[in-house]
Tab-separated table of N, CA and C in Angstrom:
chain	number	residue	atom	x	y	z
A	4	MET	N	0.795	-1.059	0.075
A	4	MET	CA	-0.001	0.014	0.044
A	4	MET	C	0.828	1.197	0.104
A	5	ALA	N	2.001	1.034	0.572
A	5	ALA	CA	2.930	2.256	0.609
A	5	ALA	C	3.528	2.667	-0.778
A	6	ASP	N	3.734	1.529	-1.644
A	6	ASP	CA	4.285	1.947	-2.900
A	6	ASP	C	3.192	2.280	-3.896
A	7	HIS	N	1.919	2.144	-3.656
A	7	HIS	CA	0.996	2.346	-4.614
A	7	HIS	C	0.025	3.584	-3.997
A	8	ARG	N	0.597	4.725	-3.800
A	8	ARG	CA	-0.254	5.691	-3.272
A	8	ARG	C	-1.120	6.272	-4.070
A	9	LYS	N	-0.907	6.171	-5.405
A	9	LYS	CA	-2.147	6.793	-6.143
A	9	LYS	C	-3.247	5.820	-6.266
A	10	CYS	N	-3.235	4.678	-5.914
A	10	CYS	CA	-4.343	3.849	-5.857
A	10	CYS	C	-5.349	4.317	-4.737
A	11	GLU	N	-6.554	4.628	-5.110
A	11	GLU	CA	-7.310	5.361	-4.134
A	11	GLU	C	-8.111	4.163	-3.408
A	12	GLU	N	-8.751	3.142	-4.288
A	12	GLU	CA	-9.302	2.231	-3.611
A	12	GLU	C	-8.686	0.771	-3.833
A	13	PRO	N	-7.981	0.468	-3.089
A	13	PRO	CA	-7.349	-1.027	-3.409
A	13	PRO	C	-8.401	-2.047	-3.175
A	14	LYS	N	-8.320	-3.048	-4.010
A	14	LYS	CA	-9.100	-4.081	-3.884
A	14	LYS	C	-8.314	-5.559	-3.479
A	15	VAL	N	-9.173	-6.272	-2.894
A	15	VAL	CA	-8.591	-7.511	-2.355
A	15	VAL	C	-8.578	-8.616	-3.588
A	16	LEU	N	-7.432	-9.265	-3.722
A	16	LEU	CA	-7.543	-10.232	-4.823
A	16	LEU	C	-8.571	-11.123	-4.690
A	17	SER	N	-9.028	-11.617	-3.810
A	17	SER	CA	-10.003	-12.736	-3.592
A	17	SER	C	-11.405	-12.200	-4.105
A	18	ASP	N	-11.573	-10.737	-3.842
A	18	ASP	CA	-12.875	-10.231	-4.222
A	18	ASP	C	-12.923	-10.036	-5.693
A	19	ILE	N	-11.760	-9.746	-6.376
A	19	ILE	CA	-11.531	-9.571	-7.701
A	19	ILE	C	-11.831	-11.027	-8.390
A	20	LEU	N	-11.321	-12.003	-8.009
A	20	LEU	CA	-11.500	-13.358	-8.413
A	20	LEU	C	-12.944	-13.827	-8.582
A	21	ASN	N	-13.508	-13.531	-7.502
A	21	ASN	CA	-15.153	-13.799	-7.264
A	21	ASN	C	-15.864	-13.036	-8.335
A	22	ASP	N	-15.563	-11.596	-8.583
A	22	ASP	CA	-16.084	-10.998	-9.629
A	22	ASP	C	-15.884	-11.247	-10.991
A	23	ILE	N	-14.750	-11.911	-11.350
A	23	ILE	CA	-14.477	-12.496	-12.597
A	23	ILE	C	-15.124	-13.651	-12.858
A	24	LYS	N	-15.441	-14.688	-11.755
A	24	LYS	CA	-16.149	-15.830	-12.081
A	24	LYS	C	-17.615	-15.242	-12.623
A	25	VAL	N	-18.153	-14.329	-11.832
A	25	VAL	CA	-19.487	-13.797	-12.408
A	25	VAL	C	-19.303	-13.181	-13.778
A	26	ASP	N	-18.447	-12.552	-14.143
A	26	ASP	CA	-18.325	-11.973	-15.471
A	26	ASP	C	-17.905	-13.137	-16.314
A	27	CYS	N	-17.498	-14.218	-16.233
A	27	CYS	CA	-17.204	-15.451	-17.110
A	27	CYS	C	-18.478	-16.055	-17.474
A	28	GLY	N	-19.444	-15.955	-16.575
A	28	GLY	CA	-20.834	-16.603	-16.948
A	28	GLY	C	-21.317	-15.797	-18.230
A	29	GLY	N	-21.170	-14.554	-18.397
A	29	GLY	CA	-21.722	-13.527	-19.442
A	29	GLY	C	-20.870	-14.078	-20.835
A	30	LEU	N	-19.597	-14.184	-20.524
A	30	LEU	CA	-18.595	-14.565	-21.693
A	30	LEU	C	-19.070	-15.899	-22.132
A	31	LYS	N	-19.397	-16.856	-21.201
A	31	LYS	CA	-19.884	-18.113	-21.639
A	31	LYS	C	-21.197	-18.076	-22.577
A	32	THR	N	-21.865	-17.240	-22.074
A	32	THR	CA	-23.245	-16.950	-23.017
A	32	THR	C	-22.928	-16.755	-24.278
A	33	VAL	N	-21.892	-15.351	-24.390
A	33	VAL	CA	-21.708	-14.966	-25.728
A	33	VAL	C	-21.078	-15.932	-26.425
A	34	LEU	N	-20.148	-16.623	-25.918
A	34	LEU	CA	-19.316	-17.576	-26.624
A	34	LEU	C	-20.379	-18.822	-27.206
A	35	HIS	N	-21.531	-19.310	-26.329
A	35	HIS	CA	-22.406	-20.239	-26.727
A	35	HIS	C	-23.216	-19.706	-27.789
A	36	ASP	N	-23.652	-18.420	-27.761
A	36	ASP	CA	-24.463	-17.732	-28.920
A	36	ASP	C	-23.582	-17.882	-30.163
A	37	PHE	N	-22.250	-17.518	-29.971
A	37	PHE	CA	-21.432	-17.415	-31.252
A	37	PHE	C	-21.295	-18.864	-31.869
A	38	GLN	N	-21.283	-19.904	-30.935
A	38	GLN	CA	-20.955	-21.145	-31.418
A	38	GLN	C	-22.321	-21.705	-32.280
A	39	GLN	N	-23.481	-21.384	-31.531
A	39	GLN	CA	-24.727	-21.616	-32.405
A	39	GLN	C	-24.881	-20.858	-33.650
A	40	GLU	N	-24.534	-19.743	-33.583
A	40	GLU	CA	-24.473	-18.978	-34.959
A	40	GLU	C	-23.573	-19.741	-35.996
A	41	GLY	N	-22.378	-20.084	-35.529
A	41	GLY	CA	-21.392	-20.680	-36.401
A	41	GLY	C	-21.857	-21.993	-36.900
A	42	GLU	N	-22.530	-22.715	-36.159
A	42	GLU	CA	-23.169	-23.926	-36.557
A	42	GLU	C	-24.401	-23.824	-37.488
A	43	ARG	N	-25.244	-22.687	-37.171
A	43	ARG	CA	-26.352	-22.305	-38.084
A	43	ARG	C	-25.709	-21.971	-39.627
A	44	LEU	N	-24.627	-21.251	-39.454
A	44	LEU	CA	-23.887	-20.848	-40.914
A	44	LEU	C	-23.358	-22.050	-41.645
A	45	PHE	N	-22.812	-23.078	-40.732
A	45	PHE	CA	-22.280	-24.220	-41.166
A	45	PHE	C	-23.158	-25.111	-41.742
A	46	GLU	N	-24.377	-25.155	-41.135
A	46	GLU	CA	-25.603	-25.872	-41.666
A	46	GLU	C	-26.081	-25.271	-43.025
A	47	HIS	N	-26.010	-23.917	-42.805
A	47	HIS	CA	-26.616	-23.360	-44.179
A	47	HIS	C	-25.668	-23.509	-45.207
A	48	GLU	N	-24.412	-23.491	-45.275
A	48	GLU	CA	-23.397	-23.708	-46.293
A	48	GLU	C	-23.570	-25.175	-46.885
A	49	ARG	N	-23.813	-26.143	-45.828
A	49	ARG	CA	-24.002	-27.450	-46.272
A	49	ARG	C	-25.313	-27.657	-47.141
A	50	ASN	N	-26.306	-27.062	-46.696
A	50	ASN	CA	-27.691	-27.009	-47.316
A	50	ASN	C	-27.346	-26.266	-48.761
A	51	HIS	N	-26.554	-25.423	-48.636
A	51	HIS	CA	-26.518	-24.625	-49.985
A	51	HIS	C	-25.680	-25.446	-50.989
A	52	GLU	N	-24.597	-26.137	-50.605
A	52	GLU	CA	-23.774	-27.076	-51.304
A	52	GLU	C	-24.771	-28.192	-51.782
A	53	GLU	N	-25.688	-28.822	-50.967
A	53	GLU	CA	-26.572	-29.904	-51.526
A	53	GLU	C	-27.532	-29.255	-52.553
A	54	LEU	N	-27.813	-28.027	-52.404
A	54	LEU	CA	-28.817	-27.380	-53.385
A	54	LEU	C	-27.958	-27.144	-54.768
A	55	VAL	N	-26.795	-26.831	-54.693
A	55	VAL	CA	-26.044	-26.688	-55.840
A	55	VAL	C	-25.920	-27.914	-56.654
A	56	PHE	N	-25.518	-29.024	-55.835
A	56	PHE	CA	-25.564	-30.255	-56.596
A	56	PHE	C	-26.964	-30.812	-56.988
A	57	GLU	N	-27.934	-30.505	-56.430
A	57	GLU	CA	-29.407	-30.858	-56.936
A	57	GLU	C	-29.650	-30.243	-58.247
A	58	ILE	N	-29.252	-28.788	-58.132
A	58	ILE	CA	-29.665	-28.084	-59.266
A	58	ILE	C	-28.659	-28.687	-60.629
A	59	GLU	N	-27.592	-29.031	-60.305
A	59	GLU	CA	-26.701	-29.523	-61.388
A	59	GLU	C	-27.289	-30.941	-61.827
A	60	ASN	N	-27.792	-31.713	-60.961
A	60	ASN	CA	-28.272	-32.965	-61.348
A	60	ASN	C	-29.595	-32.743	-62.176
A	61	GLN	N	-30.434	-31.815	-61.804
A	61	GLN	CA	-31.805	-31.302	-62.326
A	61	GLN	C	-31.326	-31.098	-63.875
A	62	ALA	N	-30.358	-30.108	-63.934
A	62	ALA	CA	-30.162	-29.562	-65.193
A	62	ALA	C	-29.449	-30.716	-66.032
A	63	LEU	N	-28.653	-31.694	-65.719
A	63	LEU	CA	-28.316	-32.635	-66.346
A	63	LEU	C	-29.508	-33.544	-66.732
A	64	ALA	N	-30.436	-33.945	-65.946
A	64	ALA	CA	-31.540	-34.583	-66.289
A	64	ALA	C	-32.362	-33.905	-67.452
A	65	SER	N	-32.673	-32.865	-67.290
A	65	SER	CA	-33.404	-31.845	-68.130
A	65	SER	C	-32.612	-31.932	-69.751
A	66	LEU	N	-31.358	-31.817	-69.646
A	66	LEU	CA	-30.477	-31.684	-70.877
A	66	LEU	C	-30.642	-33.189	-71.651
A	67	GLN	N	-30.572	-34.216	-70.615
A	67	GLN	CA	-30.701	-35.618	-71.093
A	67	GLN	C	-32.068	-35.859	-71.875
A	68	THR	N	-33.124	-35.342	-71.050
A	68	THR	CA	-34.506	-35.520	-71.744
A	68	THR	C	-34.470	-34.589	-73.032
A	69	PHE	N	-34.080	-33.380	-73.008
A	69	PHE	CA	-34.084	-32.692	-74.131
A	69	PHE	C	-33.325	-33.204	-75.306
A	70	LYS	N	-32.143	-33.997	-75.068
A	70	LYS	CA	-31.361	-34.473	-76.048
A	70	LYS	C	-32.191	-35.645	-76.702
A	71	GLN	N	-32.756	-36.378	-75.560
A	71	GLN	CA	-33.539	-37.688	-76.328
A	71	GLN	C	-34.717	-37.252	-77.193
A	72	LYS	N	-35.388	-36.145	-76.821
A	72	LYS	CA	-36.455	-35.542	-77.707
A	72	LYS	C	-35.849	-35.198	-79.102
A	73	LEU	N	-34.813	-34.605	-79.069
A	73	LEU	CA	-34.049	-34.137	-80.217
A	73	LEU	C	-33.889	-35.436	-81.038
A	74	LEU	N	-33.163	-36.427	-80.456
A	74	LEU	CA	-32.744	-37.647	-81.124
A	74	LEU	C	-34.170	-38.380	-81.897
A	75	ASP	N	-35.328	-38.275	-80.968
A	75	ASP	CA	-36.337	-38.889	-81.420
A	75	ASP	C	-36.906	-38.108	-82.709
A	76	ILE	N	-36.803	-36.798	-82.511
A	76	ILE	CA	-37.311	-36.023	-83.621
A	76	ILE	C	-36.507	-36.101	-84.900
A	77	TYR	N	-35.183	-36.282	-84.673
A	77	TYR	CA	-34.346	-36.623	-85.907
A	77	TYR	C	-34.589	-37.882	-86.412
A	78	ALA	N	-34.858	-38.849	-85.595
A	78	ALA	CA	-35.027	-40.177	-86.141
A	78	ALA	C	-36.166	-40.200	-86.960
A	79	GLN	N	-37.395	-39.572	-86.459
A	79	GLN	CA	-38.795	-39.472	-87.215
A	79	GLN	C	-38.526	-38.644	-88.437
A	80	LEU	N	-37.761	-37.520	-88.347
A	80	LEU	CA	-37.523	-36.912	-89.602
A	80	LEU	C	-36.690	-37.762	-90.711
A	81	GLU	N	-35.649	-38.401	-90.225
A	81	GLU	CA	-34.717	-39.314	-91.122
A	81	GLU	C	-35.688	-40.268	-91.836
A	82	ASN	N	-36.635	-41.011	-90.966
A	82	ASN	CA	-37.544	-41.974	-91.499
A	82	ASN	C	-38.410	-41.515	-92.610
A	83	GLU	N	-39.084	-40.265	-92.217
A	83	GLU	CA	-39.933	-39.713	-93.246
A	83	GLU	C	-39.157	-39.435	-94.629
A	84	VAL	N	-37.891	-38.752	-94.399
A	84	VAL	CA	-37.251	-38.422	-95.546
A	84	VAL	C	-36.822	-39.665	-96.426
A	85	LEU	N	-36.278	-40.338	-95.603
A	85	LEU	CA	-35.835	-41.824	-96.485
A	85	LEU	C	-37.124	-42.645	-97.122
A	86	SER	N	-38.220	-42.632	-96.404
A	86	SER	CA	-39.412	-43.181	-96.927
A	86	SER	C	-39.719	-42.474	-98.091
A	87	SER	N	-39.923	-40.880	-98.127
A	87	SER	CA	-40.159	-40.257	-99.251
A	87	SER	C	-39.296	-40.457	-100.349
A	88	ILE	N	-38.071	-40.586	-100.205
A	88	ILE	CA	-37.139	-40.718	-101.231
A	88	ILE	C	-37.322	-42.329	-101.897
A	89	ALA	N	-37.453	-43.117	-100.961
A	89	ALA	CA	-37.780	-44.570	-101.487
A	89	ALA	C	-38.770	-44.589	-102.462
A	90	ASP	N	-40.065	-43.740	-102.212
A	90	ASP	CA	-41.169	-43.820	-102.680
A	90	ASP	C	-40.912	-43.192	-104.075
A	91	LYS	N	-40.216	-42.042	-104.139
A	91	LYS	CA	-39.951	-41.225	-105.444
A	91	LYS	C	-38.957	-42.049	-106.235
A	92	LYS	N	-38.018	-42.728	-105.466
A	92	LYS	CA	-37.013	-43.606	-106.337
A	92	LYS	C	-37.805	-44.744	-107.071
A	93	LYS	N	-38.813	-45.309	-106.444
A	93	LYS	CA	-39.673	-46.488	-107.161
A	93	LYS	C	-40.355	-45.920	-108.243
A	94	PHE	N	-40.940	-44.883	-107.958
A	94	PHE	CA	-41.590	-44.219	-109.024
A	94	PHE	C	-40.984	-43.773	-110.189
A	95	LYS	N	-39.644	-43.068	-109.924
A	95	LYS	CA	-38.826	-42.671	-110.955
A	95	LYS	C	-38.132	-43.838	-111.712
A	96	GLY	N	-38.121	-45.040	-110.867
A	96	GLY	CA	-37.479	-46.143	-111.551
A	96	GLY	C	-38.289	-46.743	-112.549
A	97	GLU	N	-39.722	-46.673	-112.255
A	97	GLU	CA	-40.540	-47.129	-113.063
A	97	GLU	C	-40.626	-46.324	-114.424
A	98	GLN	N	-40.664	-45.137	-114.151
A	98	GLN	CA	-40.592	-44.279	-115.243
A	98	GLN	C	-39.218	-44.432	-116.230
A	99	ILE	N	-38.022	-44.604	-115.632
A	99	ILE	CA	-36.881	-44.711	-116.190
A	99	ILE	C	-37.083	-46.123	-117.149
A	100	LYS	N	-37.512	-47.186	-116.490
A	100	LYS	CA	-37.724	-48.406	-117.117
A	100	LYS	C	-38.680	-48.214	-118.434
A	101	THR	N	-39.755	-47.483	-118.208
A	101	THR	CA	-40.613	-47.282	-119.159
A	101	THR	C	-40.049	-46.580	-120.379
A	102	ASN	N	-39.365	-45.399	-120.036
A	102	ASN	CA	-38.567	-44.647	-121.036
A	102	ASN	C	-37.546	-45.437	-121.820
A	103	ASN	N	-36.679	-46.316	-120.976
A	103	ASN	CA	-35.678	-46.959	-121.697
A	103	ASN	C	-36.395	-47.945	-122.623
A	104	ASP	N	-37.433	-48.592	-122.251
A	104	ASP	CA	-38.173	-49.480	-123.230
A	104	ASP	C	-38.480	-48.810	-124.570
A	105	LYS	N	-39.221	-47.574	-124.313
A	105	LYS	CA	-39.649	-46.834	-125.525
A	105	LYS	C	-38.439	-46.413	-126.330
A	106	ALA	N	-37.219	-46.037	-125.799
A	106	ALA	CA	-36.176	-45.752	-126.484
A	106	ALA	C	-35.621	-46.884	-127.281
A	107	ARG	N	-35.468	-48.055	-126.688
A	107	ARG	CA	-35.000	-49.110	-127.075
A	107	ARG	C	-35.910	-49.535	-128.293
A	108	GLN	N	-37.067	-49.397	-128.242
A	108	GLN	CA	-38.037	-49.842	-129.431
A	108	GLN	C	-37.800	-48.760	-130.517
A	109	PHE	N	-37.641	-47.462	-130.082
A	109	PHE	CA	-37.309	-46.292	-131.181
A	109	PHE	C	-36.069	-46.837	-131.855
A	110	VAL	N	-35.051	-47.107	-131.339
A	110	VAL	CA	-33.730	-47.218	-131.917
A	110	VAL	C	-33.875	-48.631	-132.767
A	111	ASN	N	-34.436	-49.642	-132.154
A	111	ASN	CA	-34.745	-50.831	-132.992
A	111	ASN	C	-35.673	-50.620	-134.286
A	112	ASP	N	-36.420	-49.615	-134.096
A	112	ASP	CA	-37.229	-49.355	-135.327
A	112	ASP	C	-36.477	-48.540	-136.247
A	113	ILE	N	-35.593	-47.704	-135.816
A	113	ILE	CA	-34.686	-47.048	-136.716
A	113	ILE	C	-33.537	-47.962	-137.434
A	114	LYS	N	-33.061	-49.012	-136.599
A	114	LYS	CA	-32.261	-49.839	-137.346
A	114	LYS	C	-32.910	-50.657	-138.360
A	115	GLN	N	-34.234	-51.128	-138.227
A	115	GLN	CA	-34.920	-51.968	-138.897
A	115	GLN	C	-35.325	-51.220	-140.301
A	116	LYS	N	-35.800	-50.003	-140.059
A	116	LYS	CA	-35.903	-49.221	-141.237
A	116	LYS	C	-34.700	-48.837	-142.110
A	117	SER	N	-33.464	-48.685	-141.394
A	117	SER	CA	-32.225	-48.530	-142.074
A	117	SER	C	-32.050	-49.725	-142.837
A	118	THR	N	-32.095	-50.928	-142.274
A	118	THR	CA	-31.935	-52.260	-142.990
A	118	THR	C	-32.736	-52.490	-144.093
A	119	TYR	N	-34.028	-52.034	-143.920
A	119	TYR	CA	-35.076	-52.010	-145.014
A	119	TYR	C	-34.518	-51.137	-146.085
A	120	ILE	N	-34.060	-50.094	-145.801
A	120	ILE	CA	-33.751	-49.120	-146.944
A	120	ILE	C	-32.599	-49.593	-147.611
A	121	LYS	N	-31.617	-50.107	-147.041
A	121	LYS	CA	-30.406	-50.847	-147.633
A	121	LYS	C	-30.867	-51.905	-148.587
A	122	GLN	N	-31.749	-52.705	-148.124
A	122	GLN	CA	-32.219	-53.855	-148.915
A	122	GLN	C	-32.970	-53.254	-150.259
A	123	VAL	N	-33.766	-52.402	-150.043
A	123	VAL	CA	-34.261	-51.841	-151.203
A	123	VAL	C	-33.646	-51.192	-152.318
A	124	GLU	N	-32.334	-50.384	-151.572
A	124	GLU	CA	-31.471	-49.804	-152.372
A	124	GLU	C	-30.493	-50.868	-153.115
A	125	LYS	N	-30.418	-52.012	-152.643
A	125	LYS	CA	-29.590	-52.916	-153.184
A	125	LYS	C	-30.357	-53.995	-154.063
A	126	PHE	N	-31.591	-54.275	-153.753
A	126	PHE	CA	-32.261	-55.315	-154.424
A	126	PHE	C	-33.625	-54.846	-155.072
A	127	GLY	N	-34.070	-53.765	-154.595
A	127	GLY	CA	-35.399	-53.300	-154.997
A	127	GLY	C	-35.534	-52.682	-156.275
A	128	THR	N	-36.707	-52.700	-156.864
A	128	THR	CA	-37.070	-52.157	-158.407
A	128	THR	C	-37.431	-50.573	-158.086
A	129	ASN	N	-37.615	-50.117	-159.112
A	129	ASN	CA	-37.974	-48.560	-159.229
A	129	ASN	C	-39.427	-48.457	-158.411
A	130	GLU	N	-40.293	-49.308	-158.469
A	130	GLU	CA	-41.523	-49.207	-157.906
A	130	GLU	C	-41.433	-49.249	-156.306
A	131	HIS	N	-40.331	-49.996	-155.866
A	131	HIS	CA	-39.941	-50.178	-154.518
A	131	HIS	C	-39.379	-48.702	-154.047
A	132	VAL	N	-38.678	-48.137	-154.647
A	132	VAL	CA	-37.927	-46.783	-154.428
A	132	VAL	C	-39.103	-45.825	-154.353
A	133	VAL	N	-40.089	-45.904	-155.313
A	133	VAL	CA	-41.045	-44.903	-155.086
A	133	VAL	C	-41.957	-45.015	-153.935
A	134	LEU	N	-42.287	-46.297	-153.644
A	134	LEU	CA	-43.039	-46.632	-152.378
A	134	LEU	C	-42.145	-46.220	-151.202
A	135	LEU	N	-41.028	-46.412	-151.173
A	135	LEU	CA	-39.949	-46.006	-150.104
A	135	LEU	C	-40.179	-44.606	-149.794
A	136	ARG	N	-40.201	-43.743	-150.974
A	136	ARG	CA	-40.213	-42.376	-150.676
A	136	ARG	C	-41.395	-42.033	-150.247
A	137	GLN	N	-42.712	-42.566	-150.737
A	137	GLN	CA	-44.091	-42.330	-150.049
A	137	GLN	C	-44.081	-42.543	-148.468
A	138	LEU	N	-43.342	-43.853	-148.345
A	138	LEU	CA	-43.400	-44.235	-146.588
A	138	LEU	C	-42.355	-43.298	-145.938
A	139	LYS	N	-41.313	-42.697	-146.629
A	139	LYS	CA	-40.476	-41.866	-146.006
A	139	LYS	C	-41.037	-40.828	-145.204
A	140	LYS	N	-41.972	-39.997	-145.981
A	140	LYS	CA	-42.756	-38.929	-145.440
A	140	LYS	C	-43.707	-39.224	-144.198
A	141	ILE	N	-44.305	-40.549	-144.323
A	141	ILE	CA	-44.868	-40.989	-143.248
A	141	ILE	C	-44.139	-41.334	-141.865
A	142	SER	N	-43.020	-42.034	-142.206
A	142	SER	CA	-42.167	-42.657	-141.262
A	142	SER	C	-41.577	-41.367	-140.508
A	143	VAL	N	-40.964	-40.514	-141.365
A	143	VAL	CA	-40.344	-39.361	-140.696
A	143	VAL	C	-41.133	-38.527	-139.687
A	144	CYS	N	-42.437	-38.421	-140.147
A	144	CYS	CA	-43.378	-37.646	-139.286
A	144	CYS	C	-43.672	-38.503	-137.994
A	145	ARG	N	-43.775	-39.588	-138.172
A	145	ARG	CA	-44.017	-40.456	-137.003
A	145	ARG	C	-42.908	-40.650	-136.136
A	146	LEU	N	-41.717	-40.714	-136.615
A	146	LEU	CA	-40.465	-40.825	-135.847
A	146	LEU	C	-40.096	-39.546	-135.167
A	147	LYS	N	-40.457	-38.467	-135.990
A	147	LYS	CA	-40.350	-37.016	-135.240
A	147	LYS	C	-41.393	-37.154	-134.095
A	148	SER	N	-42.476	-37.584	-134.165
A	148	SER	CA	-43.574	-37.529	-133.024
A	148	SER	C	-42.916	-38.330	-131.859
A	149	ILE	N	-42.545	-39.513	-132.267
A	149	ILE	CA	-41.962	-40.446	-131.165
A	149	ILE	C	-40.810	-39.943	-130.425
A	150	ILE	N	-39.774	-39.250	-131.155
A	150	ILE	CA	-38.648	-38.761	-130.554
A	150	ILE	C	-39.157	-37.486	-129.616
A	151	GLY	N	-40.092	-36.740	-130.147
A	151	GLY	CA	-40.517	-35.556	-129.301
A	151	GLY	C	-41.124	-36.125	-128.025
A	152	GLU	N	-41.911	-37.117	-127.993
A	152	GLU	CA	-42.543	-37.759	-126.948
A	152	GLU	C	-41.427	-38.231	-125.942
A	153	LEU	N	-40.562	-38.963	-126.456
A	153	LEU	CA	-39.324	-39.371	-125.656
A	153	LEU	C	-38.593	-38.371	-124.922
A	154	VAL	N	-38.349	-37.165	-125.643
A	154	VAL	CA	-37.681	-36.087	-125.039
A	154	VAL	C	-38.511	-35.362	-123.890
A	155	LYS	N	-39.655	-35.358	-124.257
A	155	LYS	CA	-40.677	-34.782	-123.086
A	155	LYS	C	-40.731	-35.628	-121.907
A	156	SER	N	-40.691	-37.002	-122.178
A	156	SER	CA	-40.828	-37.971	-120.970
A	156	SER	C	-39.701	-38.376	-120.310
A	157	ARG	N	-38.516	-37.716	-120.827
A	157	ARG	CA	-37.230	-38.292	-120.284
A	157	ARG	C	-37.280	-37.949	-118.625
A	158	GLY	N	-36.286	-38.609	-118.011
A	158	GLY	CA	-36.379	-38.396	-116.499
A	158	GLY	C	-35.601	-37.156	-116.147
A	159	TYR	N	-36.097	-36.507	-115.204
A	159	TYR	CA	-35.501	-35.472	-114.313
A	159	TYR	C	-35.552	-35.832	-112.875
A	160	ILE	N	-34.569	-35.450	-112.195
A	160	ILE	CA	-34.517	-35.623	-110.573
A	160	ILE	C	-34.986	-34.385	-110.124
A	161	SER	N	-36.225	-34.459	-109.361
A	161	SER	CA	-36.611	-33.229	-108.407
A	161	SER	C	-37.121	-33.882	-107.047
A	162	LEU	N	-36.177	-33.504	-106.126
A	162	LEU	CA	-36.523	-33.999	-104.890
A	162	LEU	C	-36.336	-32.432	-103.858
A	163	SER	N	-37.472	-32.478	-103.173
A	163	SER	CA	-37.366	-31.150	-102.290
A	163	SER	C	-37.381	-31.767	-100.887
A	164	LEU	N	-36.475	-30.953	-100.006
A	164	LEU	CA	-36.684	-31.165	-98.649
A	164	LEU	C	-37.257	-30.153	-97.808
A	165	ILE	N	-38.142	-30.304	-97.340
A	165	ILE	CA	-39.120	-29.281	-96.487
A	165	ILE	C	-38.944	-29.767	-94.888
A	166	VAL	N	-38.274	-28.605	-94.311
A	166	VAL	CA	-38.212	-28.828	-92.776
A	166	VAL	C	-39.389	-28.205	-91.994
A	167	ARG	N	-40.177	-28.882	-91.413
A	167	ARG	CA	-41.390	-28.289	-90.622
A	167	ARG	C	-40.804	-28.106	-89.208
A	168	GLY	N	-41.268	-26.958	-88.659
A	168	GLY	CA	-40.516	-26.722	-87.328
A	168	GLY	C	-41.663	-26.910	-86.364
């Protein structure tokens, strides 16, 4: 007490320790509250992390569903296009066969007439030549008509792809 003259109210150490014990109770309460708040924050972040994973999984599932729908639409479109092409191919194939048959018959008629003319020139009489000239007018007109029909009916490829949205 002699050295600390400036201390106006000295306190006994046992009294101070007793007061500190009382003050520690308040500190315990504050620390307990902080701990609970920390646990709530930890729980919130854990829930947030689960929510992020759940959103990712939902997005992946939605993308898979969307992808499958696109693949189904593509498969249906592919089927329709290939089926349409097959129908047109069959129809065009029949047209080509018919046109080939007509052209082959036309060429055979020309060869036959050419052979006939050679035979008349070689072995025919004047009467045959006169008759041949008469037939020439008729044959040429008929052959021009046939060739015109063949040209008109020749095959053309026309396929259109229409995409419906």
